[in-house]
Short mmCIF file of C-alpha atoms in Angstrom, two decimals:
data_model
loop_
_atom_site.label_atom_id
_atom_site.label_comp_id
_atom_site.label_asym_id
_atom_site.label_seq_id
_atom_site.Cartn_x
_atom_site.Cartn_y
_atom_site.Cartn_z
CA MET A 1299 11.56 13.21 10.24
CA LEU A 1300 10.64 15.30 6.93
CA ASP A 1301 12.50 18.25 8.55
CA THR A 1302 15.48 16.17 9.37
CA LEU A 1303 15.28 14.71 5.86
CA ALA A 1304 15.35 18.28 4.29
CA ARG A 1305 18.56 19.15 6.39
CA THR A 1306 20.28 15.80 5.27
CA LEU A 1307 19.59 16.59 1.63
CA ARG A 1308 21.67 19.70 1.78
CA ARG A 1309 24.45 18.29 3.99
CA HIS A 1310 25.80 16.02 1.28
CA PRO A 1311 24.29 17.25 -2.11
CA GLU A 1312 26.79 15.07 -4.30
CA ARG A 1313 25.99 11.76 -2.59
CA PRO A 1314 23.56 9.33 -4.63
CA ALA A 1315 20.16 9.10 -3.02
CA VAL A 1316 17.62 7.24 -5.19
CA LEU A 1317 19.21 4.42 -7.20
CA GLY A 1318 17.62 2.28 -10.10
CA THR A 1319 19.12 -0.55 -11.94
CA THR A 1320 19.78 -1.74 -15.49
CA ARG A 1321 18.65 -4.87 -16.88
CA THR A 1322 22.05 -6.35 -15.93
CA GLY A 1323 21.50 -5.36 -12.24
CA ALA A 1324 23.88 -2.25 -12.46
CA VAL A 1325 23.46 0.40 -10.03
CA ARG A 1326 22.08 3.61 -11.75
CA THR A 1327 21.94 6.74 -9.64
CA LYS A 1328 18.34 8.47 -10.33
CA ALA A 1329 18.80 11.49 -8.03
CA THR A 1330 21.51 12.72 -5.70
CA PHE A 1331 20.60 14.35 -2.33
CA GLY A 1332 21.06 17.55 -3.94
CA ASP A 1333 18.65 16.75 -6.97
CA LEU A 1334 16.06 16.04 -4.35
CA ALA A 1335 16.56 19.16 -2.56
CA ASP A 1336 16.50 21.38 -5.41
CA LEU A 1337 13.32 19.34 -6.98
CA ALA A 1338 11.78 19.75 -3.72
CA ASP A 1339 12.24 23.81 -3.64
CA HIS A 1340 11.16 23.99 -7.07
CA CYS A 1341 7.96 22.21 -6.44
CA THR A 1342 7.42 24.05 -3.25
CA THR A 1343 7.39 27.46 -5.15
CA ALA A 1344 5.48 26.14 -7.92
CA LEU A 1345 2.55 24.75 -5.56
CA HIS A 1346 2.67 28.11 -3.62
CA GLY A 1347 2.27 29.94 -6.75
CA ARG A 1348 -1.03 28.04 -7.51
CA GLY A 1349 -2.01 29.06 -4.13
CA ILE A 1350 -1.44 25.86 -2.23
CA GLY A 1351 -0.71 26.23 1.50
CA ARG A 1352 -2.03 25.19 5.06
CA GLY A 1353 -5.32 23.58 4.74
CA SER A 1354 -4.97 23.00 1.08
CA THR A 1355 -5.34 19.20 -0.34
CA VAL A 1356 -3.38 17.83 -3.22
CA GLY A 1357 -4.24 14.64 -4.97
CA VAL A 1358 -0.90 12.69 -5.81
CA ALA A 1359 -1.10 9.96 -8.57
CA VAL A 1360 2.79 9.90 -8.99
CA ARG A 1361 4.98 6.76 -9.00
CA PRO A 1362 7.25 6.16 -6.15
CA GLY A 1363 10.55 7.89 -6.89
CA PRO A 1364 12.14 11.36 -6.57
CA ARG A 1365 9.36 13.36 -7.98
CA ALA A 1366 6.84 11.78 -5.63
CA LEU A 1367 9.32 12.36 -2.73
CA ALA A 1368 9.96 15.94 -3.77
CA VAL A 1369 6.12 16.49 -3.75
CA MET A 1370 5.70 15.21 -0.17
CA LEU A 1371 8.51 17.53 1.00
CA ALA A 1372 6.90 20.45 -0.76
CA LEU A 1373 3.60 19.83 0.83
CA HIS A 1374 4.95 19.30 4.15
CA ARG A 1375 6.76 22.60 3.91
CA LEU A 1376 3.49 24.20 2.92
CA GLY A 1377 1.37 22.77 5.65
CA ALA A 1378 -0.78 21.07 2.88
CA ARG A 1379 -1.75 17.54 2.94
CA ALA A 1380 -1.50 14.75 0.26
CA ALA A 1381 -4.35 12.48 -0.81
CA VAL A 1382 -2.78 9.43 -2.43
CA LEU A 1383 -4.45 8.17 -5.39
CA ASP A 1384 -4.54 4.59 -6.43
CA PRO A 1385 -4.68 3.86 -10.15
CA GLY A 1386 -5.66 0.03 -9.22
CA ALA A 1387 -8.96 1.32 -7.42
CA GLY A 1388 -10.98 1.65 -10.49
CA PRO A 1389 -12.68 4.86 -11.96
CA ASP A 1390 -15.95 4.26 -9.99
CA LEU A 1391 -14.36 4.20 -6.52
CA LEU A 1392 -11.82 6.64 -7.27
CA ARG A 1393 -14.37 9.47 -8.23
CA ALA A 1394 -16.34 8.62 -4.86
CA ARG A 1395 -13.18 8.90 -2.94
CA LEU A 1396 -12.08 12.22 -4.31
CA ALA A 1397 -15.34 13.56 -3.99
CA LEU A 1398 -14.89 13.12 -0.32
CA ALA A 1399 -11.28 14.62 -0.33
CA ARG A 1400 -12.20 17.26 -2.42
CA PRO A 1401 -8.59 18.24 -3.82
CA ASP A 1402 -7.49 21.92 -4.52
CA LEU A 1403 -5.09 20.25 -7.29
CA VAL A 1404 -4.61 16.88 -8.63
CA LEU A 1405 -0.52 16.34 -9.43
CA ALA A 1406 -0.19 13.19 -11.97
CA ASP A 1407 2.56 11.94 -13.92
CA ALA A 1408 2.27 11.44 -17.60
CA THR A 1409 1.74 7.68 -16.97
CA ALA A 1410 -1.22 8.23 -14.61
CA GLN A 1411 -2.84 10.50 -17.20
CA ALA A 1412 -2.33 8.01 -19.91
CA VAL A 1413 -4.07 5.27 -18.09
CA ALA A 1414 -7.04 7.42 -18.04
CA GLY A 1415 -6.74 8.70 -21.48
CA TRP A 1416 -5.19 7.19 -24.66
CA ALA A 1417 -3.49 4.42 -23.01
CA ARG A 1418 -6.37 2.97 -21.43
CA PRO A 1419 -6.72 -0.23 -23.50
CA LEU A 1420 -3.18 -1.00 -22.33
CA ALA A 1421 -3.84 -0.26 -18.90
CA ARG A 1422 -6.44 -2.50 -18.69
CA ARG A 1423 -4.12 -5.50 -19.26
CA ALA A 1424 -2.57 -4.19 -16.21
CA ARG A 1425 -5.63 -4.09 -14.31
CA LEU A 1426 -5.38 -0.30 -13.99
CA ALA A 1427 -8.12 1.96 -14.56
CA LEU A 1428 -8.67 5.79 -13.79
CA PRO A 1429 -11.42 8.24 -14.73
CA ASP A 1430 -10.64 11.25 -16.91
CA LEU A 1431 -8.48 13.37 -14.07
CA ALA A 1432 -9.59 16.74 -15.24
CA GLU A 1433 -13.27 15.57 -13.82
CA LEU A 1434 -11.79 15.41 -10.37
CA GLY A 1435 -10.53 19.07 -10.35
CA PRO A 1436 -7.36 20.95 -11.76
CA VAL A 1437 -4.72 18.88 -13.04
CA ALA A 1438 -1.15 19.48 -13.20
CA THR A 1439 1.55 17.15 -15.00
CA LEU A 1440 4.50 16.37 -12.81
CA GLY A 1441 7.64 15.50 -14.93
CA PRO A 1442 7.63 15.00 -18.64
CA ARG A 1443 4.35 15.71 -20.41
CA LEU A 1444 3.00 13.43 -23.05
CA PRO A 1445 0.38 14.32 -25.73
CA GLY A 1446 -2.96 14.87 -24.13
CA CYS A 1447 -1.50 15.58 -20.76
CA ALA A 1448 -2.47 18.57 -18.31
CA PRO A 1449 -0.18 21.67 -18.35
CA ALA A 1450 3.05 20.96 -16.53
CA LEU A 1451 3.73 21.95 -12.87
CA GLU A 1452 6.39 24.43 -13.48
CA THR A 1453 9.39 23.13 -11.39
CA GLY A 1454 12.36 25.03 -13.24
CA PRO A 1455 14.85 27.23 -11.47
CA ARG A 1456 12.83 29.23 -8.80
CA THR A 1457 12.95 32.96 -9.35
CA GLY A 1458 11.81 33.95 -5.69
CA PRO A 1459 12.26 33.03 -2.16
CA LEU A 1460 10.89 29.97 -0.59
CA PRO A 1461 7.92 30.36 1.55
CA PRO A 1462 8.56 29.95 5.33
CA PRO A 1463 8.05 26.47 6.53
CA VAL A 1464 4.86 25.65 8.39
CA ASP A 1465 6.12 24.73 11.91
CA GLU A 1466 2.68 23.62 13.67
CA ASP A 1467 0.78 20.22 13.81
CA GLY A 1468 -1.89 19.54 11.01
CA ASP A 1469 -3.17 17.03 8.49
CA ALA A 1470 -0.43 15.54 6.46
CA VAL A 1471 -1.72 12.56 4.33
CA ILE A 1472 -5.26 10.99 3.45
CA VAL A 1473 -4.97 7.44 2.60
CA PHE A 1474 -7.97 5.72 1.36
CA THR A 1475 -8.76 2.17 2.89
CA SER A 1476 -12.32 0.65 3.26
CA GLY A 1477 -15.76 1.93 2.43
CA THR A 1478 -18.00 1.60 -0.65
CA THR A 1479 -18.58 3.91 -3.61
CA ALA A 1480 -21.45 5.30 -1.42
CA ARG A 1481 -19.72 5.78 1.68
CA PRO A 1482 -15.88 6.05 1.07
CA ARG A 1483 -13.48 5.80 3.97
CA ALA A 1484 -10.14 7.23 4.35
CA VAL A 1485 -7.39 7.37 7.14
CA VAL A 1486 -6.01 10.74 8.06
CA HIS A 1487 -2.54 11.17 9.31
CA THR A 1488 -1.24 14.16 11.05
CA ARG A 1489 2.15 15.70 10.67
CA SER A 1490 3.03 14.47 14.36
CA SER A 1491 1.73 10.83 13.56
CA LEU A 1492 3.47 10.69 10.41
CA ALA A 1493 6.84 11.74 12.16
CA ALA A 1494 6.20 9.41 15.03
CA GLY A 1495 5.63 6.33 12.21
CA MET A 1496 8.71 7.45 10.54
CA THR A 1497 10.85 7.80 13.84
CA THR A 1498 9.63 4.05 14.68
CA VAL A 1499 10.91 3.11 11.37
CA ALA A 1500 14.28 4.31 11.74
CA GLU A 1501 14.69 3.09 15.28
CA LEU A 1502 13.76 -0.41 14.08
CA VAL A 1503 15.76 -0.67 10.85
CA ARG A 1504 18.74 1.66 11.88
CA PRO A 1505 19.95 2.45 8.56
CA ARG A 1506 23.52 3.52 8.50
CA ALA A 1507 24.81 6.45 6.33
CA GLY A 1508 26.40 5.63 3.20
CA ARG A 1509 25.32 2.17 2.67
CA PRO A 1510 22.20 1.20 0.41
CA VAL A 1511 18.84 0.21 1.51
CA LEU A 1512 16.45 -1.32 -0.86
CA GLY A 1513 12.69 -0.75 -0.81
CA GLY A 1514 9.97 0.99 -2.48
CA THR A 1515 7.69 2.51 -0.33
CA PHE A 1516 7.76 5.92 1.74
CA PHE A 1517 8.28 4.08 4.80
CA VAL A 1518 11.48 3.04 3.56
CA LEU A 1519 12.51 6.11 1.61
CA LEU A 1520 12.02 8.76 4.27
CA PRO A 1521 14.09 7.12 7.11
CA SER A 1522 16.72 5.82 5.25
CA LEU A 1523 17.39 8.87 3.54
CA ALA A 1524 17.04 11.23 6.43
CA SER A 1525 19.72 8.86 8.02
CA GLY A 1526 21.94 9.49 4.85
CA ALA A 1527 21.57 5.93 3.29
CA PRO A 1528 20.90 5.72 -0.45
CA VAL A 1529 17.47 3.75 -1.35
CA ALA A 1530 17.32 1.64 -4.27
CA LEU A 1531 13.88 1.01 -5.87
CA PRO A 1532 13.22 -2.89 -6.47
CA ALA A 1533 13.22 -3.93 -9.77
CA ARG A 1534 9.85 -5.26 -11.13
CA SER A 1535 11.27 -8.25 -12.93
CA VAL A 1536 12.53 -11.14 -10.86
CA PRO A 1537 15.63 -11.87 -12.88
CA VAL A 1538 16.77 -8.11 -12.78
CA LEU A 1539 15.71 -8.05 -8.92
CA ARG A 1540 17.97 -11.09 -8.25
CA ARG A 1541 20.92 -9.32 -10.00
CA GLN A 1542 20.16 -5.93 -8.51
CA LEU A 1543 20.35 -7.72 -4.92
CA HIS A 1544 23.49 -9.23 -6.05
CA ARG A 1545 25.29 -6.07 -7.42
CA LEU A 1546 24.03 -3.96 -4.53
CA ALA A 1547 24.28 -6.16 -1.32
CA PRO A 1548 22.22 -3.82 0.59
CA GLN A 1549 22.52 -3.36 4.46
CA ALA A 1550 18.79 -3.69 4.76
CA THR A 1551 15.85 -5.08 2.11
CA TYR A 1552 12.10 -4.42 2.53
CA LEU A 1553 10.11 -6.55 0.06
CA THR A 1554 6.30 -8.03 0.29
CA PRO A 1555 6.05 -11.70 1.06
CA PRO A 1556 4.82 -12.22 -2.77
CA GLN A 1557 7.79 -10.57 -4.00
CA ILE A 1558 10.10 -12.68 -1.88
CA ARG A 1559 8.30 -15.78 -2.95
CA ARG A 1560 8.98 -15.10 -6.27
CA LEU A 1561 12.35 -14.09 -5.60
CA LEU A 1562 13.31 -17.06 -3.89
CA ALA A 1563 11.55 -19.33 -6.62
CA GLY A 1564 14.19 -17.51 -9.03
CA GLY A 1565 17.32 -18.25 -7.12
CA GLY A 1566 17.45 -14.71 -5.19
CA ARG A 1567 19.84 -14.22 -2.54
CA PHE A 1568 20.16 -11.79 0.38
CA THR A 1569 22.40 -9.84 2.45
CA GLY A 1570 22.15 -8.06 5.71
CA ARG A 1571 18.52 -7.62 7.25
CA VAL A 1572 15.28 -8.57 5.54
CA TRP A 1573 12.05 -7.07 6.36
CA THR A 1574 8.61 -8.16 5.28
CA GLY A 1575 4.98 -6.86 5.79
CA SER A 1576 1.61 -5.94 3.88
CA ALA A 1577 0.49 -9.77 4.09
CA PRO A 1578 1.32 -12.38 6.53
CA ALA A 1579 4.91 -13.58 6.71
CA SER A 1580 4.98 -17.35 7.71
CA THR A 1581 7.95 -18.82 9.76
CA ASP A 1582 8.75 -20.92 6.82
CA LEU A 1583 9.18 -17.97 4.65
CA LEU A 1584 11.30 -16.00 7.18
CA THR A 1585 13.39 -19.08 7.51
CA ARG A 1586 13.94 -19.75 3.42
CA VAL A 1587 15.11 -15.93 3.55
CA LYS A 1588 17.67 -16.60 6.22
CA ARG A 1589 18.81 -19.79 4.17
CA ALA A 1590 19.17 -17.48 1.17
CA GLY A 1591 21.83 -15.14 3.16
CA ALA A 1592 19.88 -12.82 5.29
CA ASP A 1593 21.42 -12.10 8.62
CA GLU A 1594 18.31 -11.34 10.16
CA ALA A 1595 14.53 -11.76 8.57
CA TRP A 1596 11.81 -9.82 10.11
CA GLY A 1597 8.33 -10.03 9.89
CA VAL A 1598 6.25 -6.41 10.31
CA TYR A 1599 2.75 -6.19 11.55
CA ALA A 1600 1.46 -2.80 10.47
CA LEU A 1601 -1.79 -1.10 9.55
CA THR A 1602 -2.56 2.06 7.35
CA GLU A 1603 -3.78 3.61 10.56
CA LEU A 1604 -0.55 2.60 12.60
CA PHE A 1605 2.68 1.87 11.18
CA PRO A 1606 4.55 -0.23 12.26
CA ALA A 1607 2.56 -1.93 15.31
CA ALA A 1608 5.12 -4.91 16.36
CA ALA A 1609 7.75 -6.76 14.76
CA VAL A 1610 9.27 -10.25 15.13
CA GLU A 1611 12.52 -11.99 13.91
CA GLN A 1612 12.40 -15.41 12.39
CA ALA A 1613 14.34 -17.05 15.42
CA ASP A 1614 11.70 -15.82 17.90
CA LYS A 1615 8.78 -16.94 15.50
CA ALA A 1616 10.32 -20.14 14.98
CA ALA A 1617 10.69 -20.73 18.64
CA PHE A 1618 6.90 -20.08 19.19
CA THR A 1619 5.04 -23.35 19.81
CA GLY A 1620 1.52 -21.85 20.88
CA ASP A 1621 -1.63 -21.60 18.72
CA GLY A 1622 -1.82 -18.59 16.27
CA ASP A 1623 0.36 -16.29 14.55
CA LEU A 1624 3.06 -14.37 16.55
CA VAL A 1625 3.68 -11.03 15.25
CA GLY A 1626 5.88 -9.85 18.03
CA THR A 1627 6.13 -7.24 20.88
CA PRO A 1628 4.52 -3.94 20.52
CA LEU A 1629 7.14 -1.42 19.54
CA PRO A 1630 7.99 1.51 21.51
CA GLY A 1631 4.90 3.74 22.19
CA VAL A 1632 2.52 1.38 20.79
CA THR A 1633 -0.21 -0.05 23.43
CA ALA A 1634 -2.19 -2.84 22.62
CA LYS A 1635 -5.16 -4.42 24.13
CA THR A 1636 -8.25 -6.62 23.25
CA ASP A 1637 -11.96 -5.82 23.69
CA ALA A 1638 -14.51 -8.17 24.83
CA SER A 1639 -15.03 -9.71 21.38
CA GLY A 1640 -11.26 -10.58 21.21
CA GLU A 1641 -10.48 -7.78 18.81
CA LEU A 1642 -7.14 -6.29 18.79
CA LEU A 1643 -6.95 -2.58 19.49
CA LEU A 1644 -3.97 -0.37 18.99
CA SER A 1645 -2.94 3.10 20.25
CA GLY A 1646 0.21 5.09 20.20
CA PRO A 1647 1.72 8.49 18.85
CA ALA A 1648 1.94 7.08 15.41
CA ALA A 1649 -1.60 6.15 15.08
CA ARG A 1650 -3.97 8.19 12.81
CA ASP A 1651 -5.61 10.84 14.20
CA ARG A 1652 -8.95 10.01 12.59
CA TYR A 1653 -11.18 8.83 9.66
CA LEU A 1654 -11.95 11.63 7.32
CA GLY A 1655 -15.07 13.09 8.24
CA GLU A 1656 -15.12 11.51 11.38
CA ASP A 1657 -14.06 12.51 14.81
CA PRO A 1658 -10.67 11.66 16.39
CA ASP A 1659 -10.18 8.33 18.25
CA PRO A 1660 -6.95 7.40 20.24
CA TRP A 1661 -7.70 3.51 19.62
CA VAL A 1662 -7.57 1.83 16.40
CA PRO A 1663 -9.67 -1.40 15.96
CA THR A 1664 -7.62 -3.76 13.72
CA GLY A 1665 -10.27 -6.19 12.70
CA ASP A 1666 -8.09 -8.94 13.82
CA ARG A 1667 -8.80 -11.27 16.75
CA ALA A 1668 -5.81 -11.87 18.82
CA ARG A 1669 -4.48 -12.54 22.18
CA LEU A 1670 -1.59 -10.99 24.38
CA ASP A 1671 0.91 -13.73 25.29
CA HIS A 1672 3.53 -12.39 27.93
CA GLY A 1673 3.15 -8.86 26.17
CA ARG A 1674 3.49 -10.23 22.79
CA ILE A 1675 0.68 -9.94 20.01
CA VAL A 1676 -0.64 -13.44 18.65
CA LEU A 1677 -3.22 -13.24 15.84
CA GLU A 1678 -5.97 -15.66 15.82
CA GLY A 1679 -7.65 -14.57 12.66
CA ARG A 1680 -9.06 -11.98 10.83
CA ARG A 1681 -12.85 -10.47 12.00
CA LYS A 1682 -13.12 -8.43 9.02
CA ASP A 1683 -14.28 -9.63 5.65
CA MET A 1684 -11.14 -8.43 4.12
CA ILE A 1685 -9.14 -10.33 1.66
CA LEU A 1686 -5.51 -10.48 1.17
CA ARG A 1687 -4.21 -10.96 -2.44
CA HIS A 1688 -0.56 -10.19 -3.16
CA ALA A 1689 -0.05 -8.06 -0.19
CA GLU A 1690 -3.18 -5.82 -1.20
CA ASN A 1691 -6.06 -5.58 1.12
CA ILE A 1692 -9.32 -5.95 -0.79
CA TYR A 1693 -12.59 -5.15 0.83
CA PRO A 1694 -15.63 -7.04 -0.57
CA GLY A 1695 -18.11 -4.19 0.38
CA LEU A 1696 -16.42 -2.10 -2.29
CA TYR A 1697 -17.23 -3.86 -5.30
CA GLU A 1698 -20.10 -6.28 -4.70
CA PRO A 1699 -22.71 -3.83 -5.41
CA GLY A 1700 -21.33 -3.25 -8.90
CA LEU A 1701 -21.83 -6.99 -9.51
CA HIS A 1702 -25.50 -6.74 -9.25
CA VAL A 1703 -26.38 -6.35 -12.91
CA PRO A 1704 -29.77 -7.46 -14.27
CA GLY A 1705 -29.90 -11.25 -14.02
CA VAL A 1706 -27.87 -11.51 -10.84
CA GLU A 1707 -29.74 -12.40 -7.56
CA LEU A 1708 -26.72 -12.53 -5.32
CA ALA A 1709 -22.89 -11.80 -5.59
CA LEU A 1710 -20.09 -12.24 -3.03
CA LEU A 1711 -16.49 -11.86 -3.32
CA VAL A 1712 -14.69 -14.48 -1.01
CA GLY A 1713 -10.90 -15.25 -0.58
CA VAL A 1714 -9.83 -19.12 -1.07
CA PRO A 1715 -6.43 -19.98 0.36
CA ALA A 1716 -3.72 -20.00 -2.08
CA GLY A 1717 -0.77 -20.96 0.33
CA ASP A 1718 1.74 -19.04 2.37
CA GLY A 1719 -0.92 -16.68 3.63
CA ASP A 1720 -2.08 -15.59 0.23
CA GLU A 1721 -5.62 -15.79 -1.02
CA ARG A 1722 -7.38 -15.97 -4.77
CA LEU A 1723 -10.11 -13.72 -5.10
CA VAL A 1724 -13.18 -15.37 -6.35
CA ALA A 1725 -16.58 -13.83 -7.39
CA VAL A 1726 -19.56 -16.20 -6.78
CA VAL A 1727 -22.41 -15.28 -8.64
CA GLN A 1728 -25.98 -16.41 -8.32
CA PRO A 1729 -28.06 -16.04 -11.45
CA SER A 1730 -31.70 -15.07 -11.29
CA ALA A 1731 -34.18 -17.52 -12.22
CA GLY A 1732 -34.37 -17.77 -16.04
CA ALA A 1733 -31.21 -15.74 -16.57
CA GLU A 1734 -28.97 -16.83 -19.54
CA ARG A 1735 -25.55 -17.61 -18.43
CA GLU A 1736 -23.68 -16.30 -21.46
CA ALA A 1737 -25.81 -13.21 -21.49
CA LEU A 1738 -24.87 -12.68 -17.73
CA ARG A 1739 -21.09 -13.11 -18.17
CA ALA A 1740 -21.15 -10.70 -20.92
CA ALA A 1741 -23.17 -8.00 -18.57
CA LEU A 1742 -20.42 -8.57 -16.05
CA ALA A 1743 -17.79 -7.79 -18.18
CA GLY A 1744 -17.94 -4.05 -17.54
CA PRO A 1745 -18.07 -3.99 -13.87
CA LEU A 1746 -15.26 -6.45 -13.50
CA GLU A 1747 -13.01 -4.43 -15.65
CA ARG A 1748 -14.09 -1.36 -13.56
CA MET A 1749 -12.70 -3.25 -10.48
CA GLY A 1750 -9.02 -2.41 -11.30
CA THR A 1751 -6.45 -4.42 -9.46
CA ALA A 1752 -9.30 -5.95 -7.23
CA ARG A 1753 -10.53 -7.93 -10.34
CA PRO A 1754 -11.26 -11.55 -9.47
CA ASP A 1755 -8.90 -14.46 -10.21
CA ALA A 1756 -12.06 -16.69 -11.02
CA VAL A 1757 -15.67 -15.97 -11.68
CA LEU A 1758 -18.25 -18.81 -10.53
CA LEU A 1759 -21.80 -19.20 -11.31
CA ALA A 1760 -23.35 -21.03 -8.38
CA ASP A 1761 -26.39 -20.82 -5.81
CA ILE A 1762 -24.77 -18.88 -2.82
CA PRO A 1763 -25.44 -20.76 0.62
CA LEU A 1764 -27.71 -18.69 3.13
CA SER A 1765 -27.47 -18.92 6.90
CA GLY A 1766 -29.43 -17.53 9.96
CA ARG A 1767 -32.95 -16.96 10.78
CA SER A 1768 -32.64 -13.93 8.27
CA LEU A 1769 -31.09 -16.37 5.62
CA LYS A 1770 -28.09 -13.87 5.14
CA PRO A 1771 -25.48 -14.99 2.58
CA ASP A 1772 -22.76 -17.02 4.34
CA ARG A 1773 -19.44 -15.87 3.29
CA ALA A 1774 -17.55 -18.95 5.21
CA ALA A 1775 -19.84 -21.36 3.42
CA THR A 1776 -19.47 -19.43 0.24
CA ALA A 1777 -15.64 -19.59 0.40
CA ARG A 1778 -15.61 -23.31 0.83
CA LEU A 1779 -18.00 -23.85 -2.01
CA ALA A 1780 -15.50 -21.73 -4.28
CA ALA A 1781 -12.84 -23.81 -2.97
CA ARG A 1782 -14.16 -27.00 -3.75
CA ARG A 1783 -15.37 -25.67 -7.34
CA LEU A 1784 -11.80 -24.49 -8.30
CA LEU A 1785 -10.41 -27.68 -7.12
CA GLU A 1786 -12.75 -29.57 -9.24
CA ARG A 1787 -11.87 -27.21 -12.14
CA SER A 1788 -8.40 -27.97 -11.75
CA ARG A 1789 -8.62 -31.64 -11.57
CA GLY A 1790 -11.15 -31.64 -14.89
#
């Protein structure tokens, strides 16, 4: 897919490729196909000049857009792998993750570096926190520099020939998922698994050349651009996004369920086919999307380890009357089965090769209980402790150890249903005997700030229920306790 994209960029260099929007919703070209091709070539020669090649690892802290896409194309040509950095993970976890990935170079735009430096107070308000990136290895700035930034990656006009492209399989990308600061965990996709996933997306969405697609993820950008369709990055503001959709009239739109809910609440309308994933998409939500003008409304079931795995259109989901959540028939190449405990296992060409530091495994355990109904996947609840908030997966085990400051007996992070598949994240903290509560809240302020985008919506001081012969903390009972306490608080 990346090879196809590289050829497509040179075929029609004058055509708009990545689109933005003004506050009025007017279309603005951020980069043409030729701009992307040139930027990718410049990144390739600059990285090659720094010794990046097959087997190298490059940390990438760059916002989605033309530069991030150019870096991916450059790393693909060089046979290097990208370690995706999440500014919302918090500095402690990010240090641990990069200690595992051991990047040869960290590429960061000025915004990411500002978050770690002079703009840290402003970034806290957005729940972003990064360590000093220079602690993690050599750093280069991609794009315009700001005061205090690392030296720029020189991406000006190249003076020498491009290095020959690597034409064999190997690691392509590292994406961190679950794990703790002591034992981080990361998914490793190879060039072949990444290509298989992109091909599946292209065959599912079927983007047509020349007509815009709206979406901000690489899984939207790569297949759409490879098909010759320009991609519009969605506006963050709901009023601007509403105007953007009206002006653009995209053939296909990909937004997360929280984005769609906010857009519908703001009177947004759709055209063409709409896709949503990263969080549960209820029948009601898909129905509302079609009522708002979409020709089709699709829910996509995907994991970091295998994307996409299954998809279901609103009409089929609405016709399903059985128990559980119908997420659709496995997509071509995907094999699904359940184990003795009822956990859904998936396999296929697009499945991750392995977890970093572990042996390859063809089967992906999803953590979801499921059954197969005439070949269709029906989810019956999560086996993991993972919490879904605003389409973000939050793993309590990543952050609970940091809440055990002096004066804390026990601490759990639990999810409380917030409607339409979303959850509120609540920290339930049990004080030690004799602990002064105001002092305890003050002691928790630092650890909570370092949690980044996983910072809880609420913190409750309460005794945590225990269960079983070993008297382990009972997560389910704690979640019910949190729900009751939040309800009482709202009524009081």
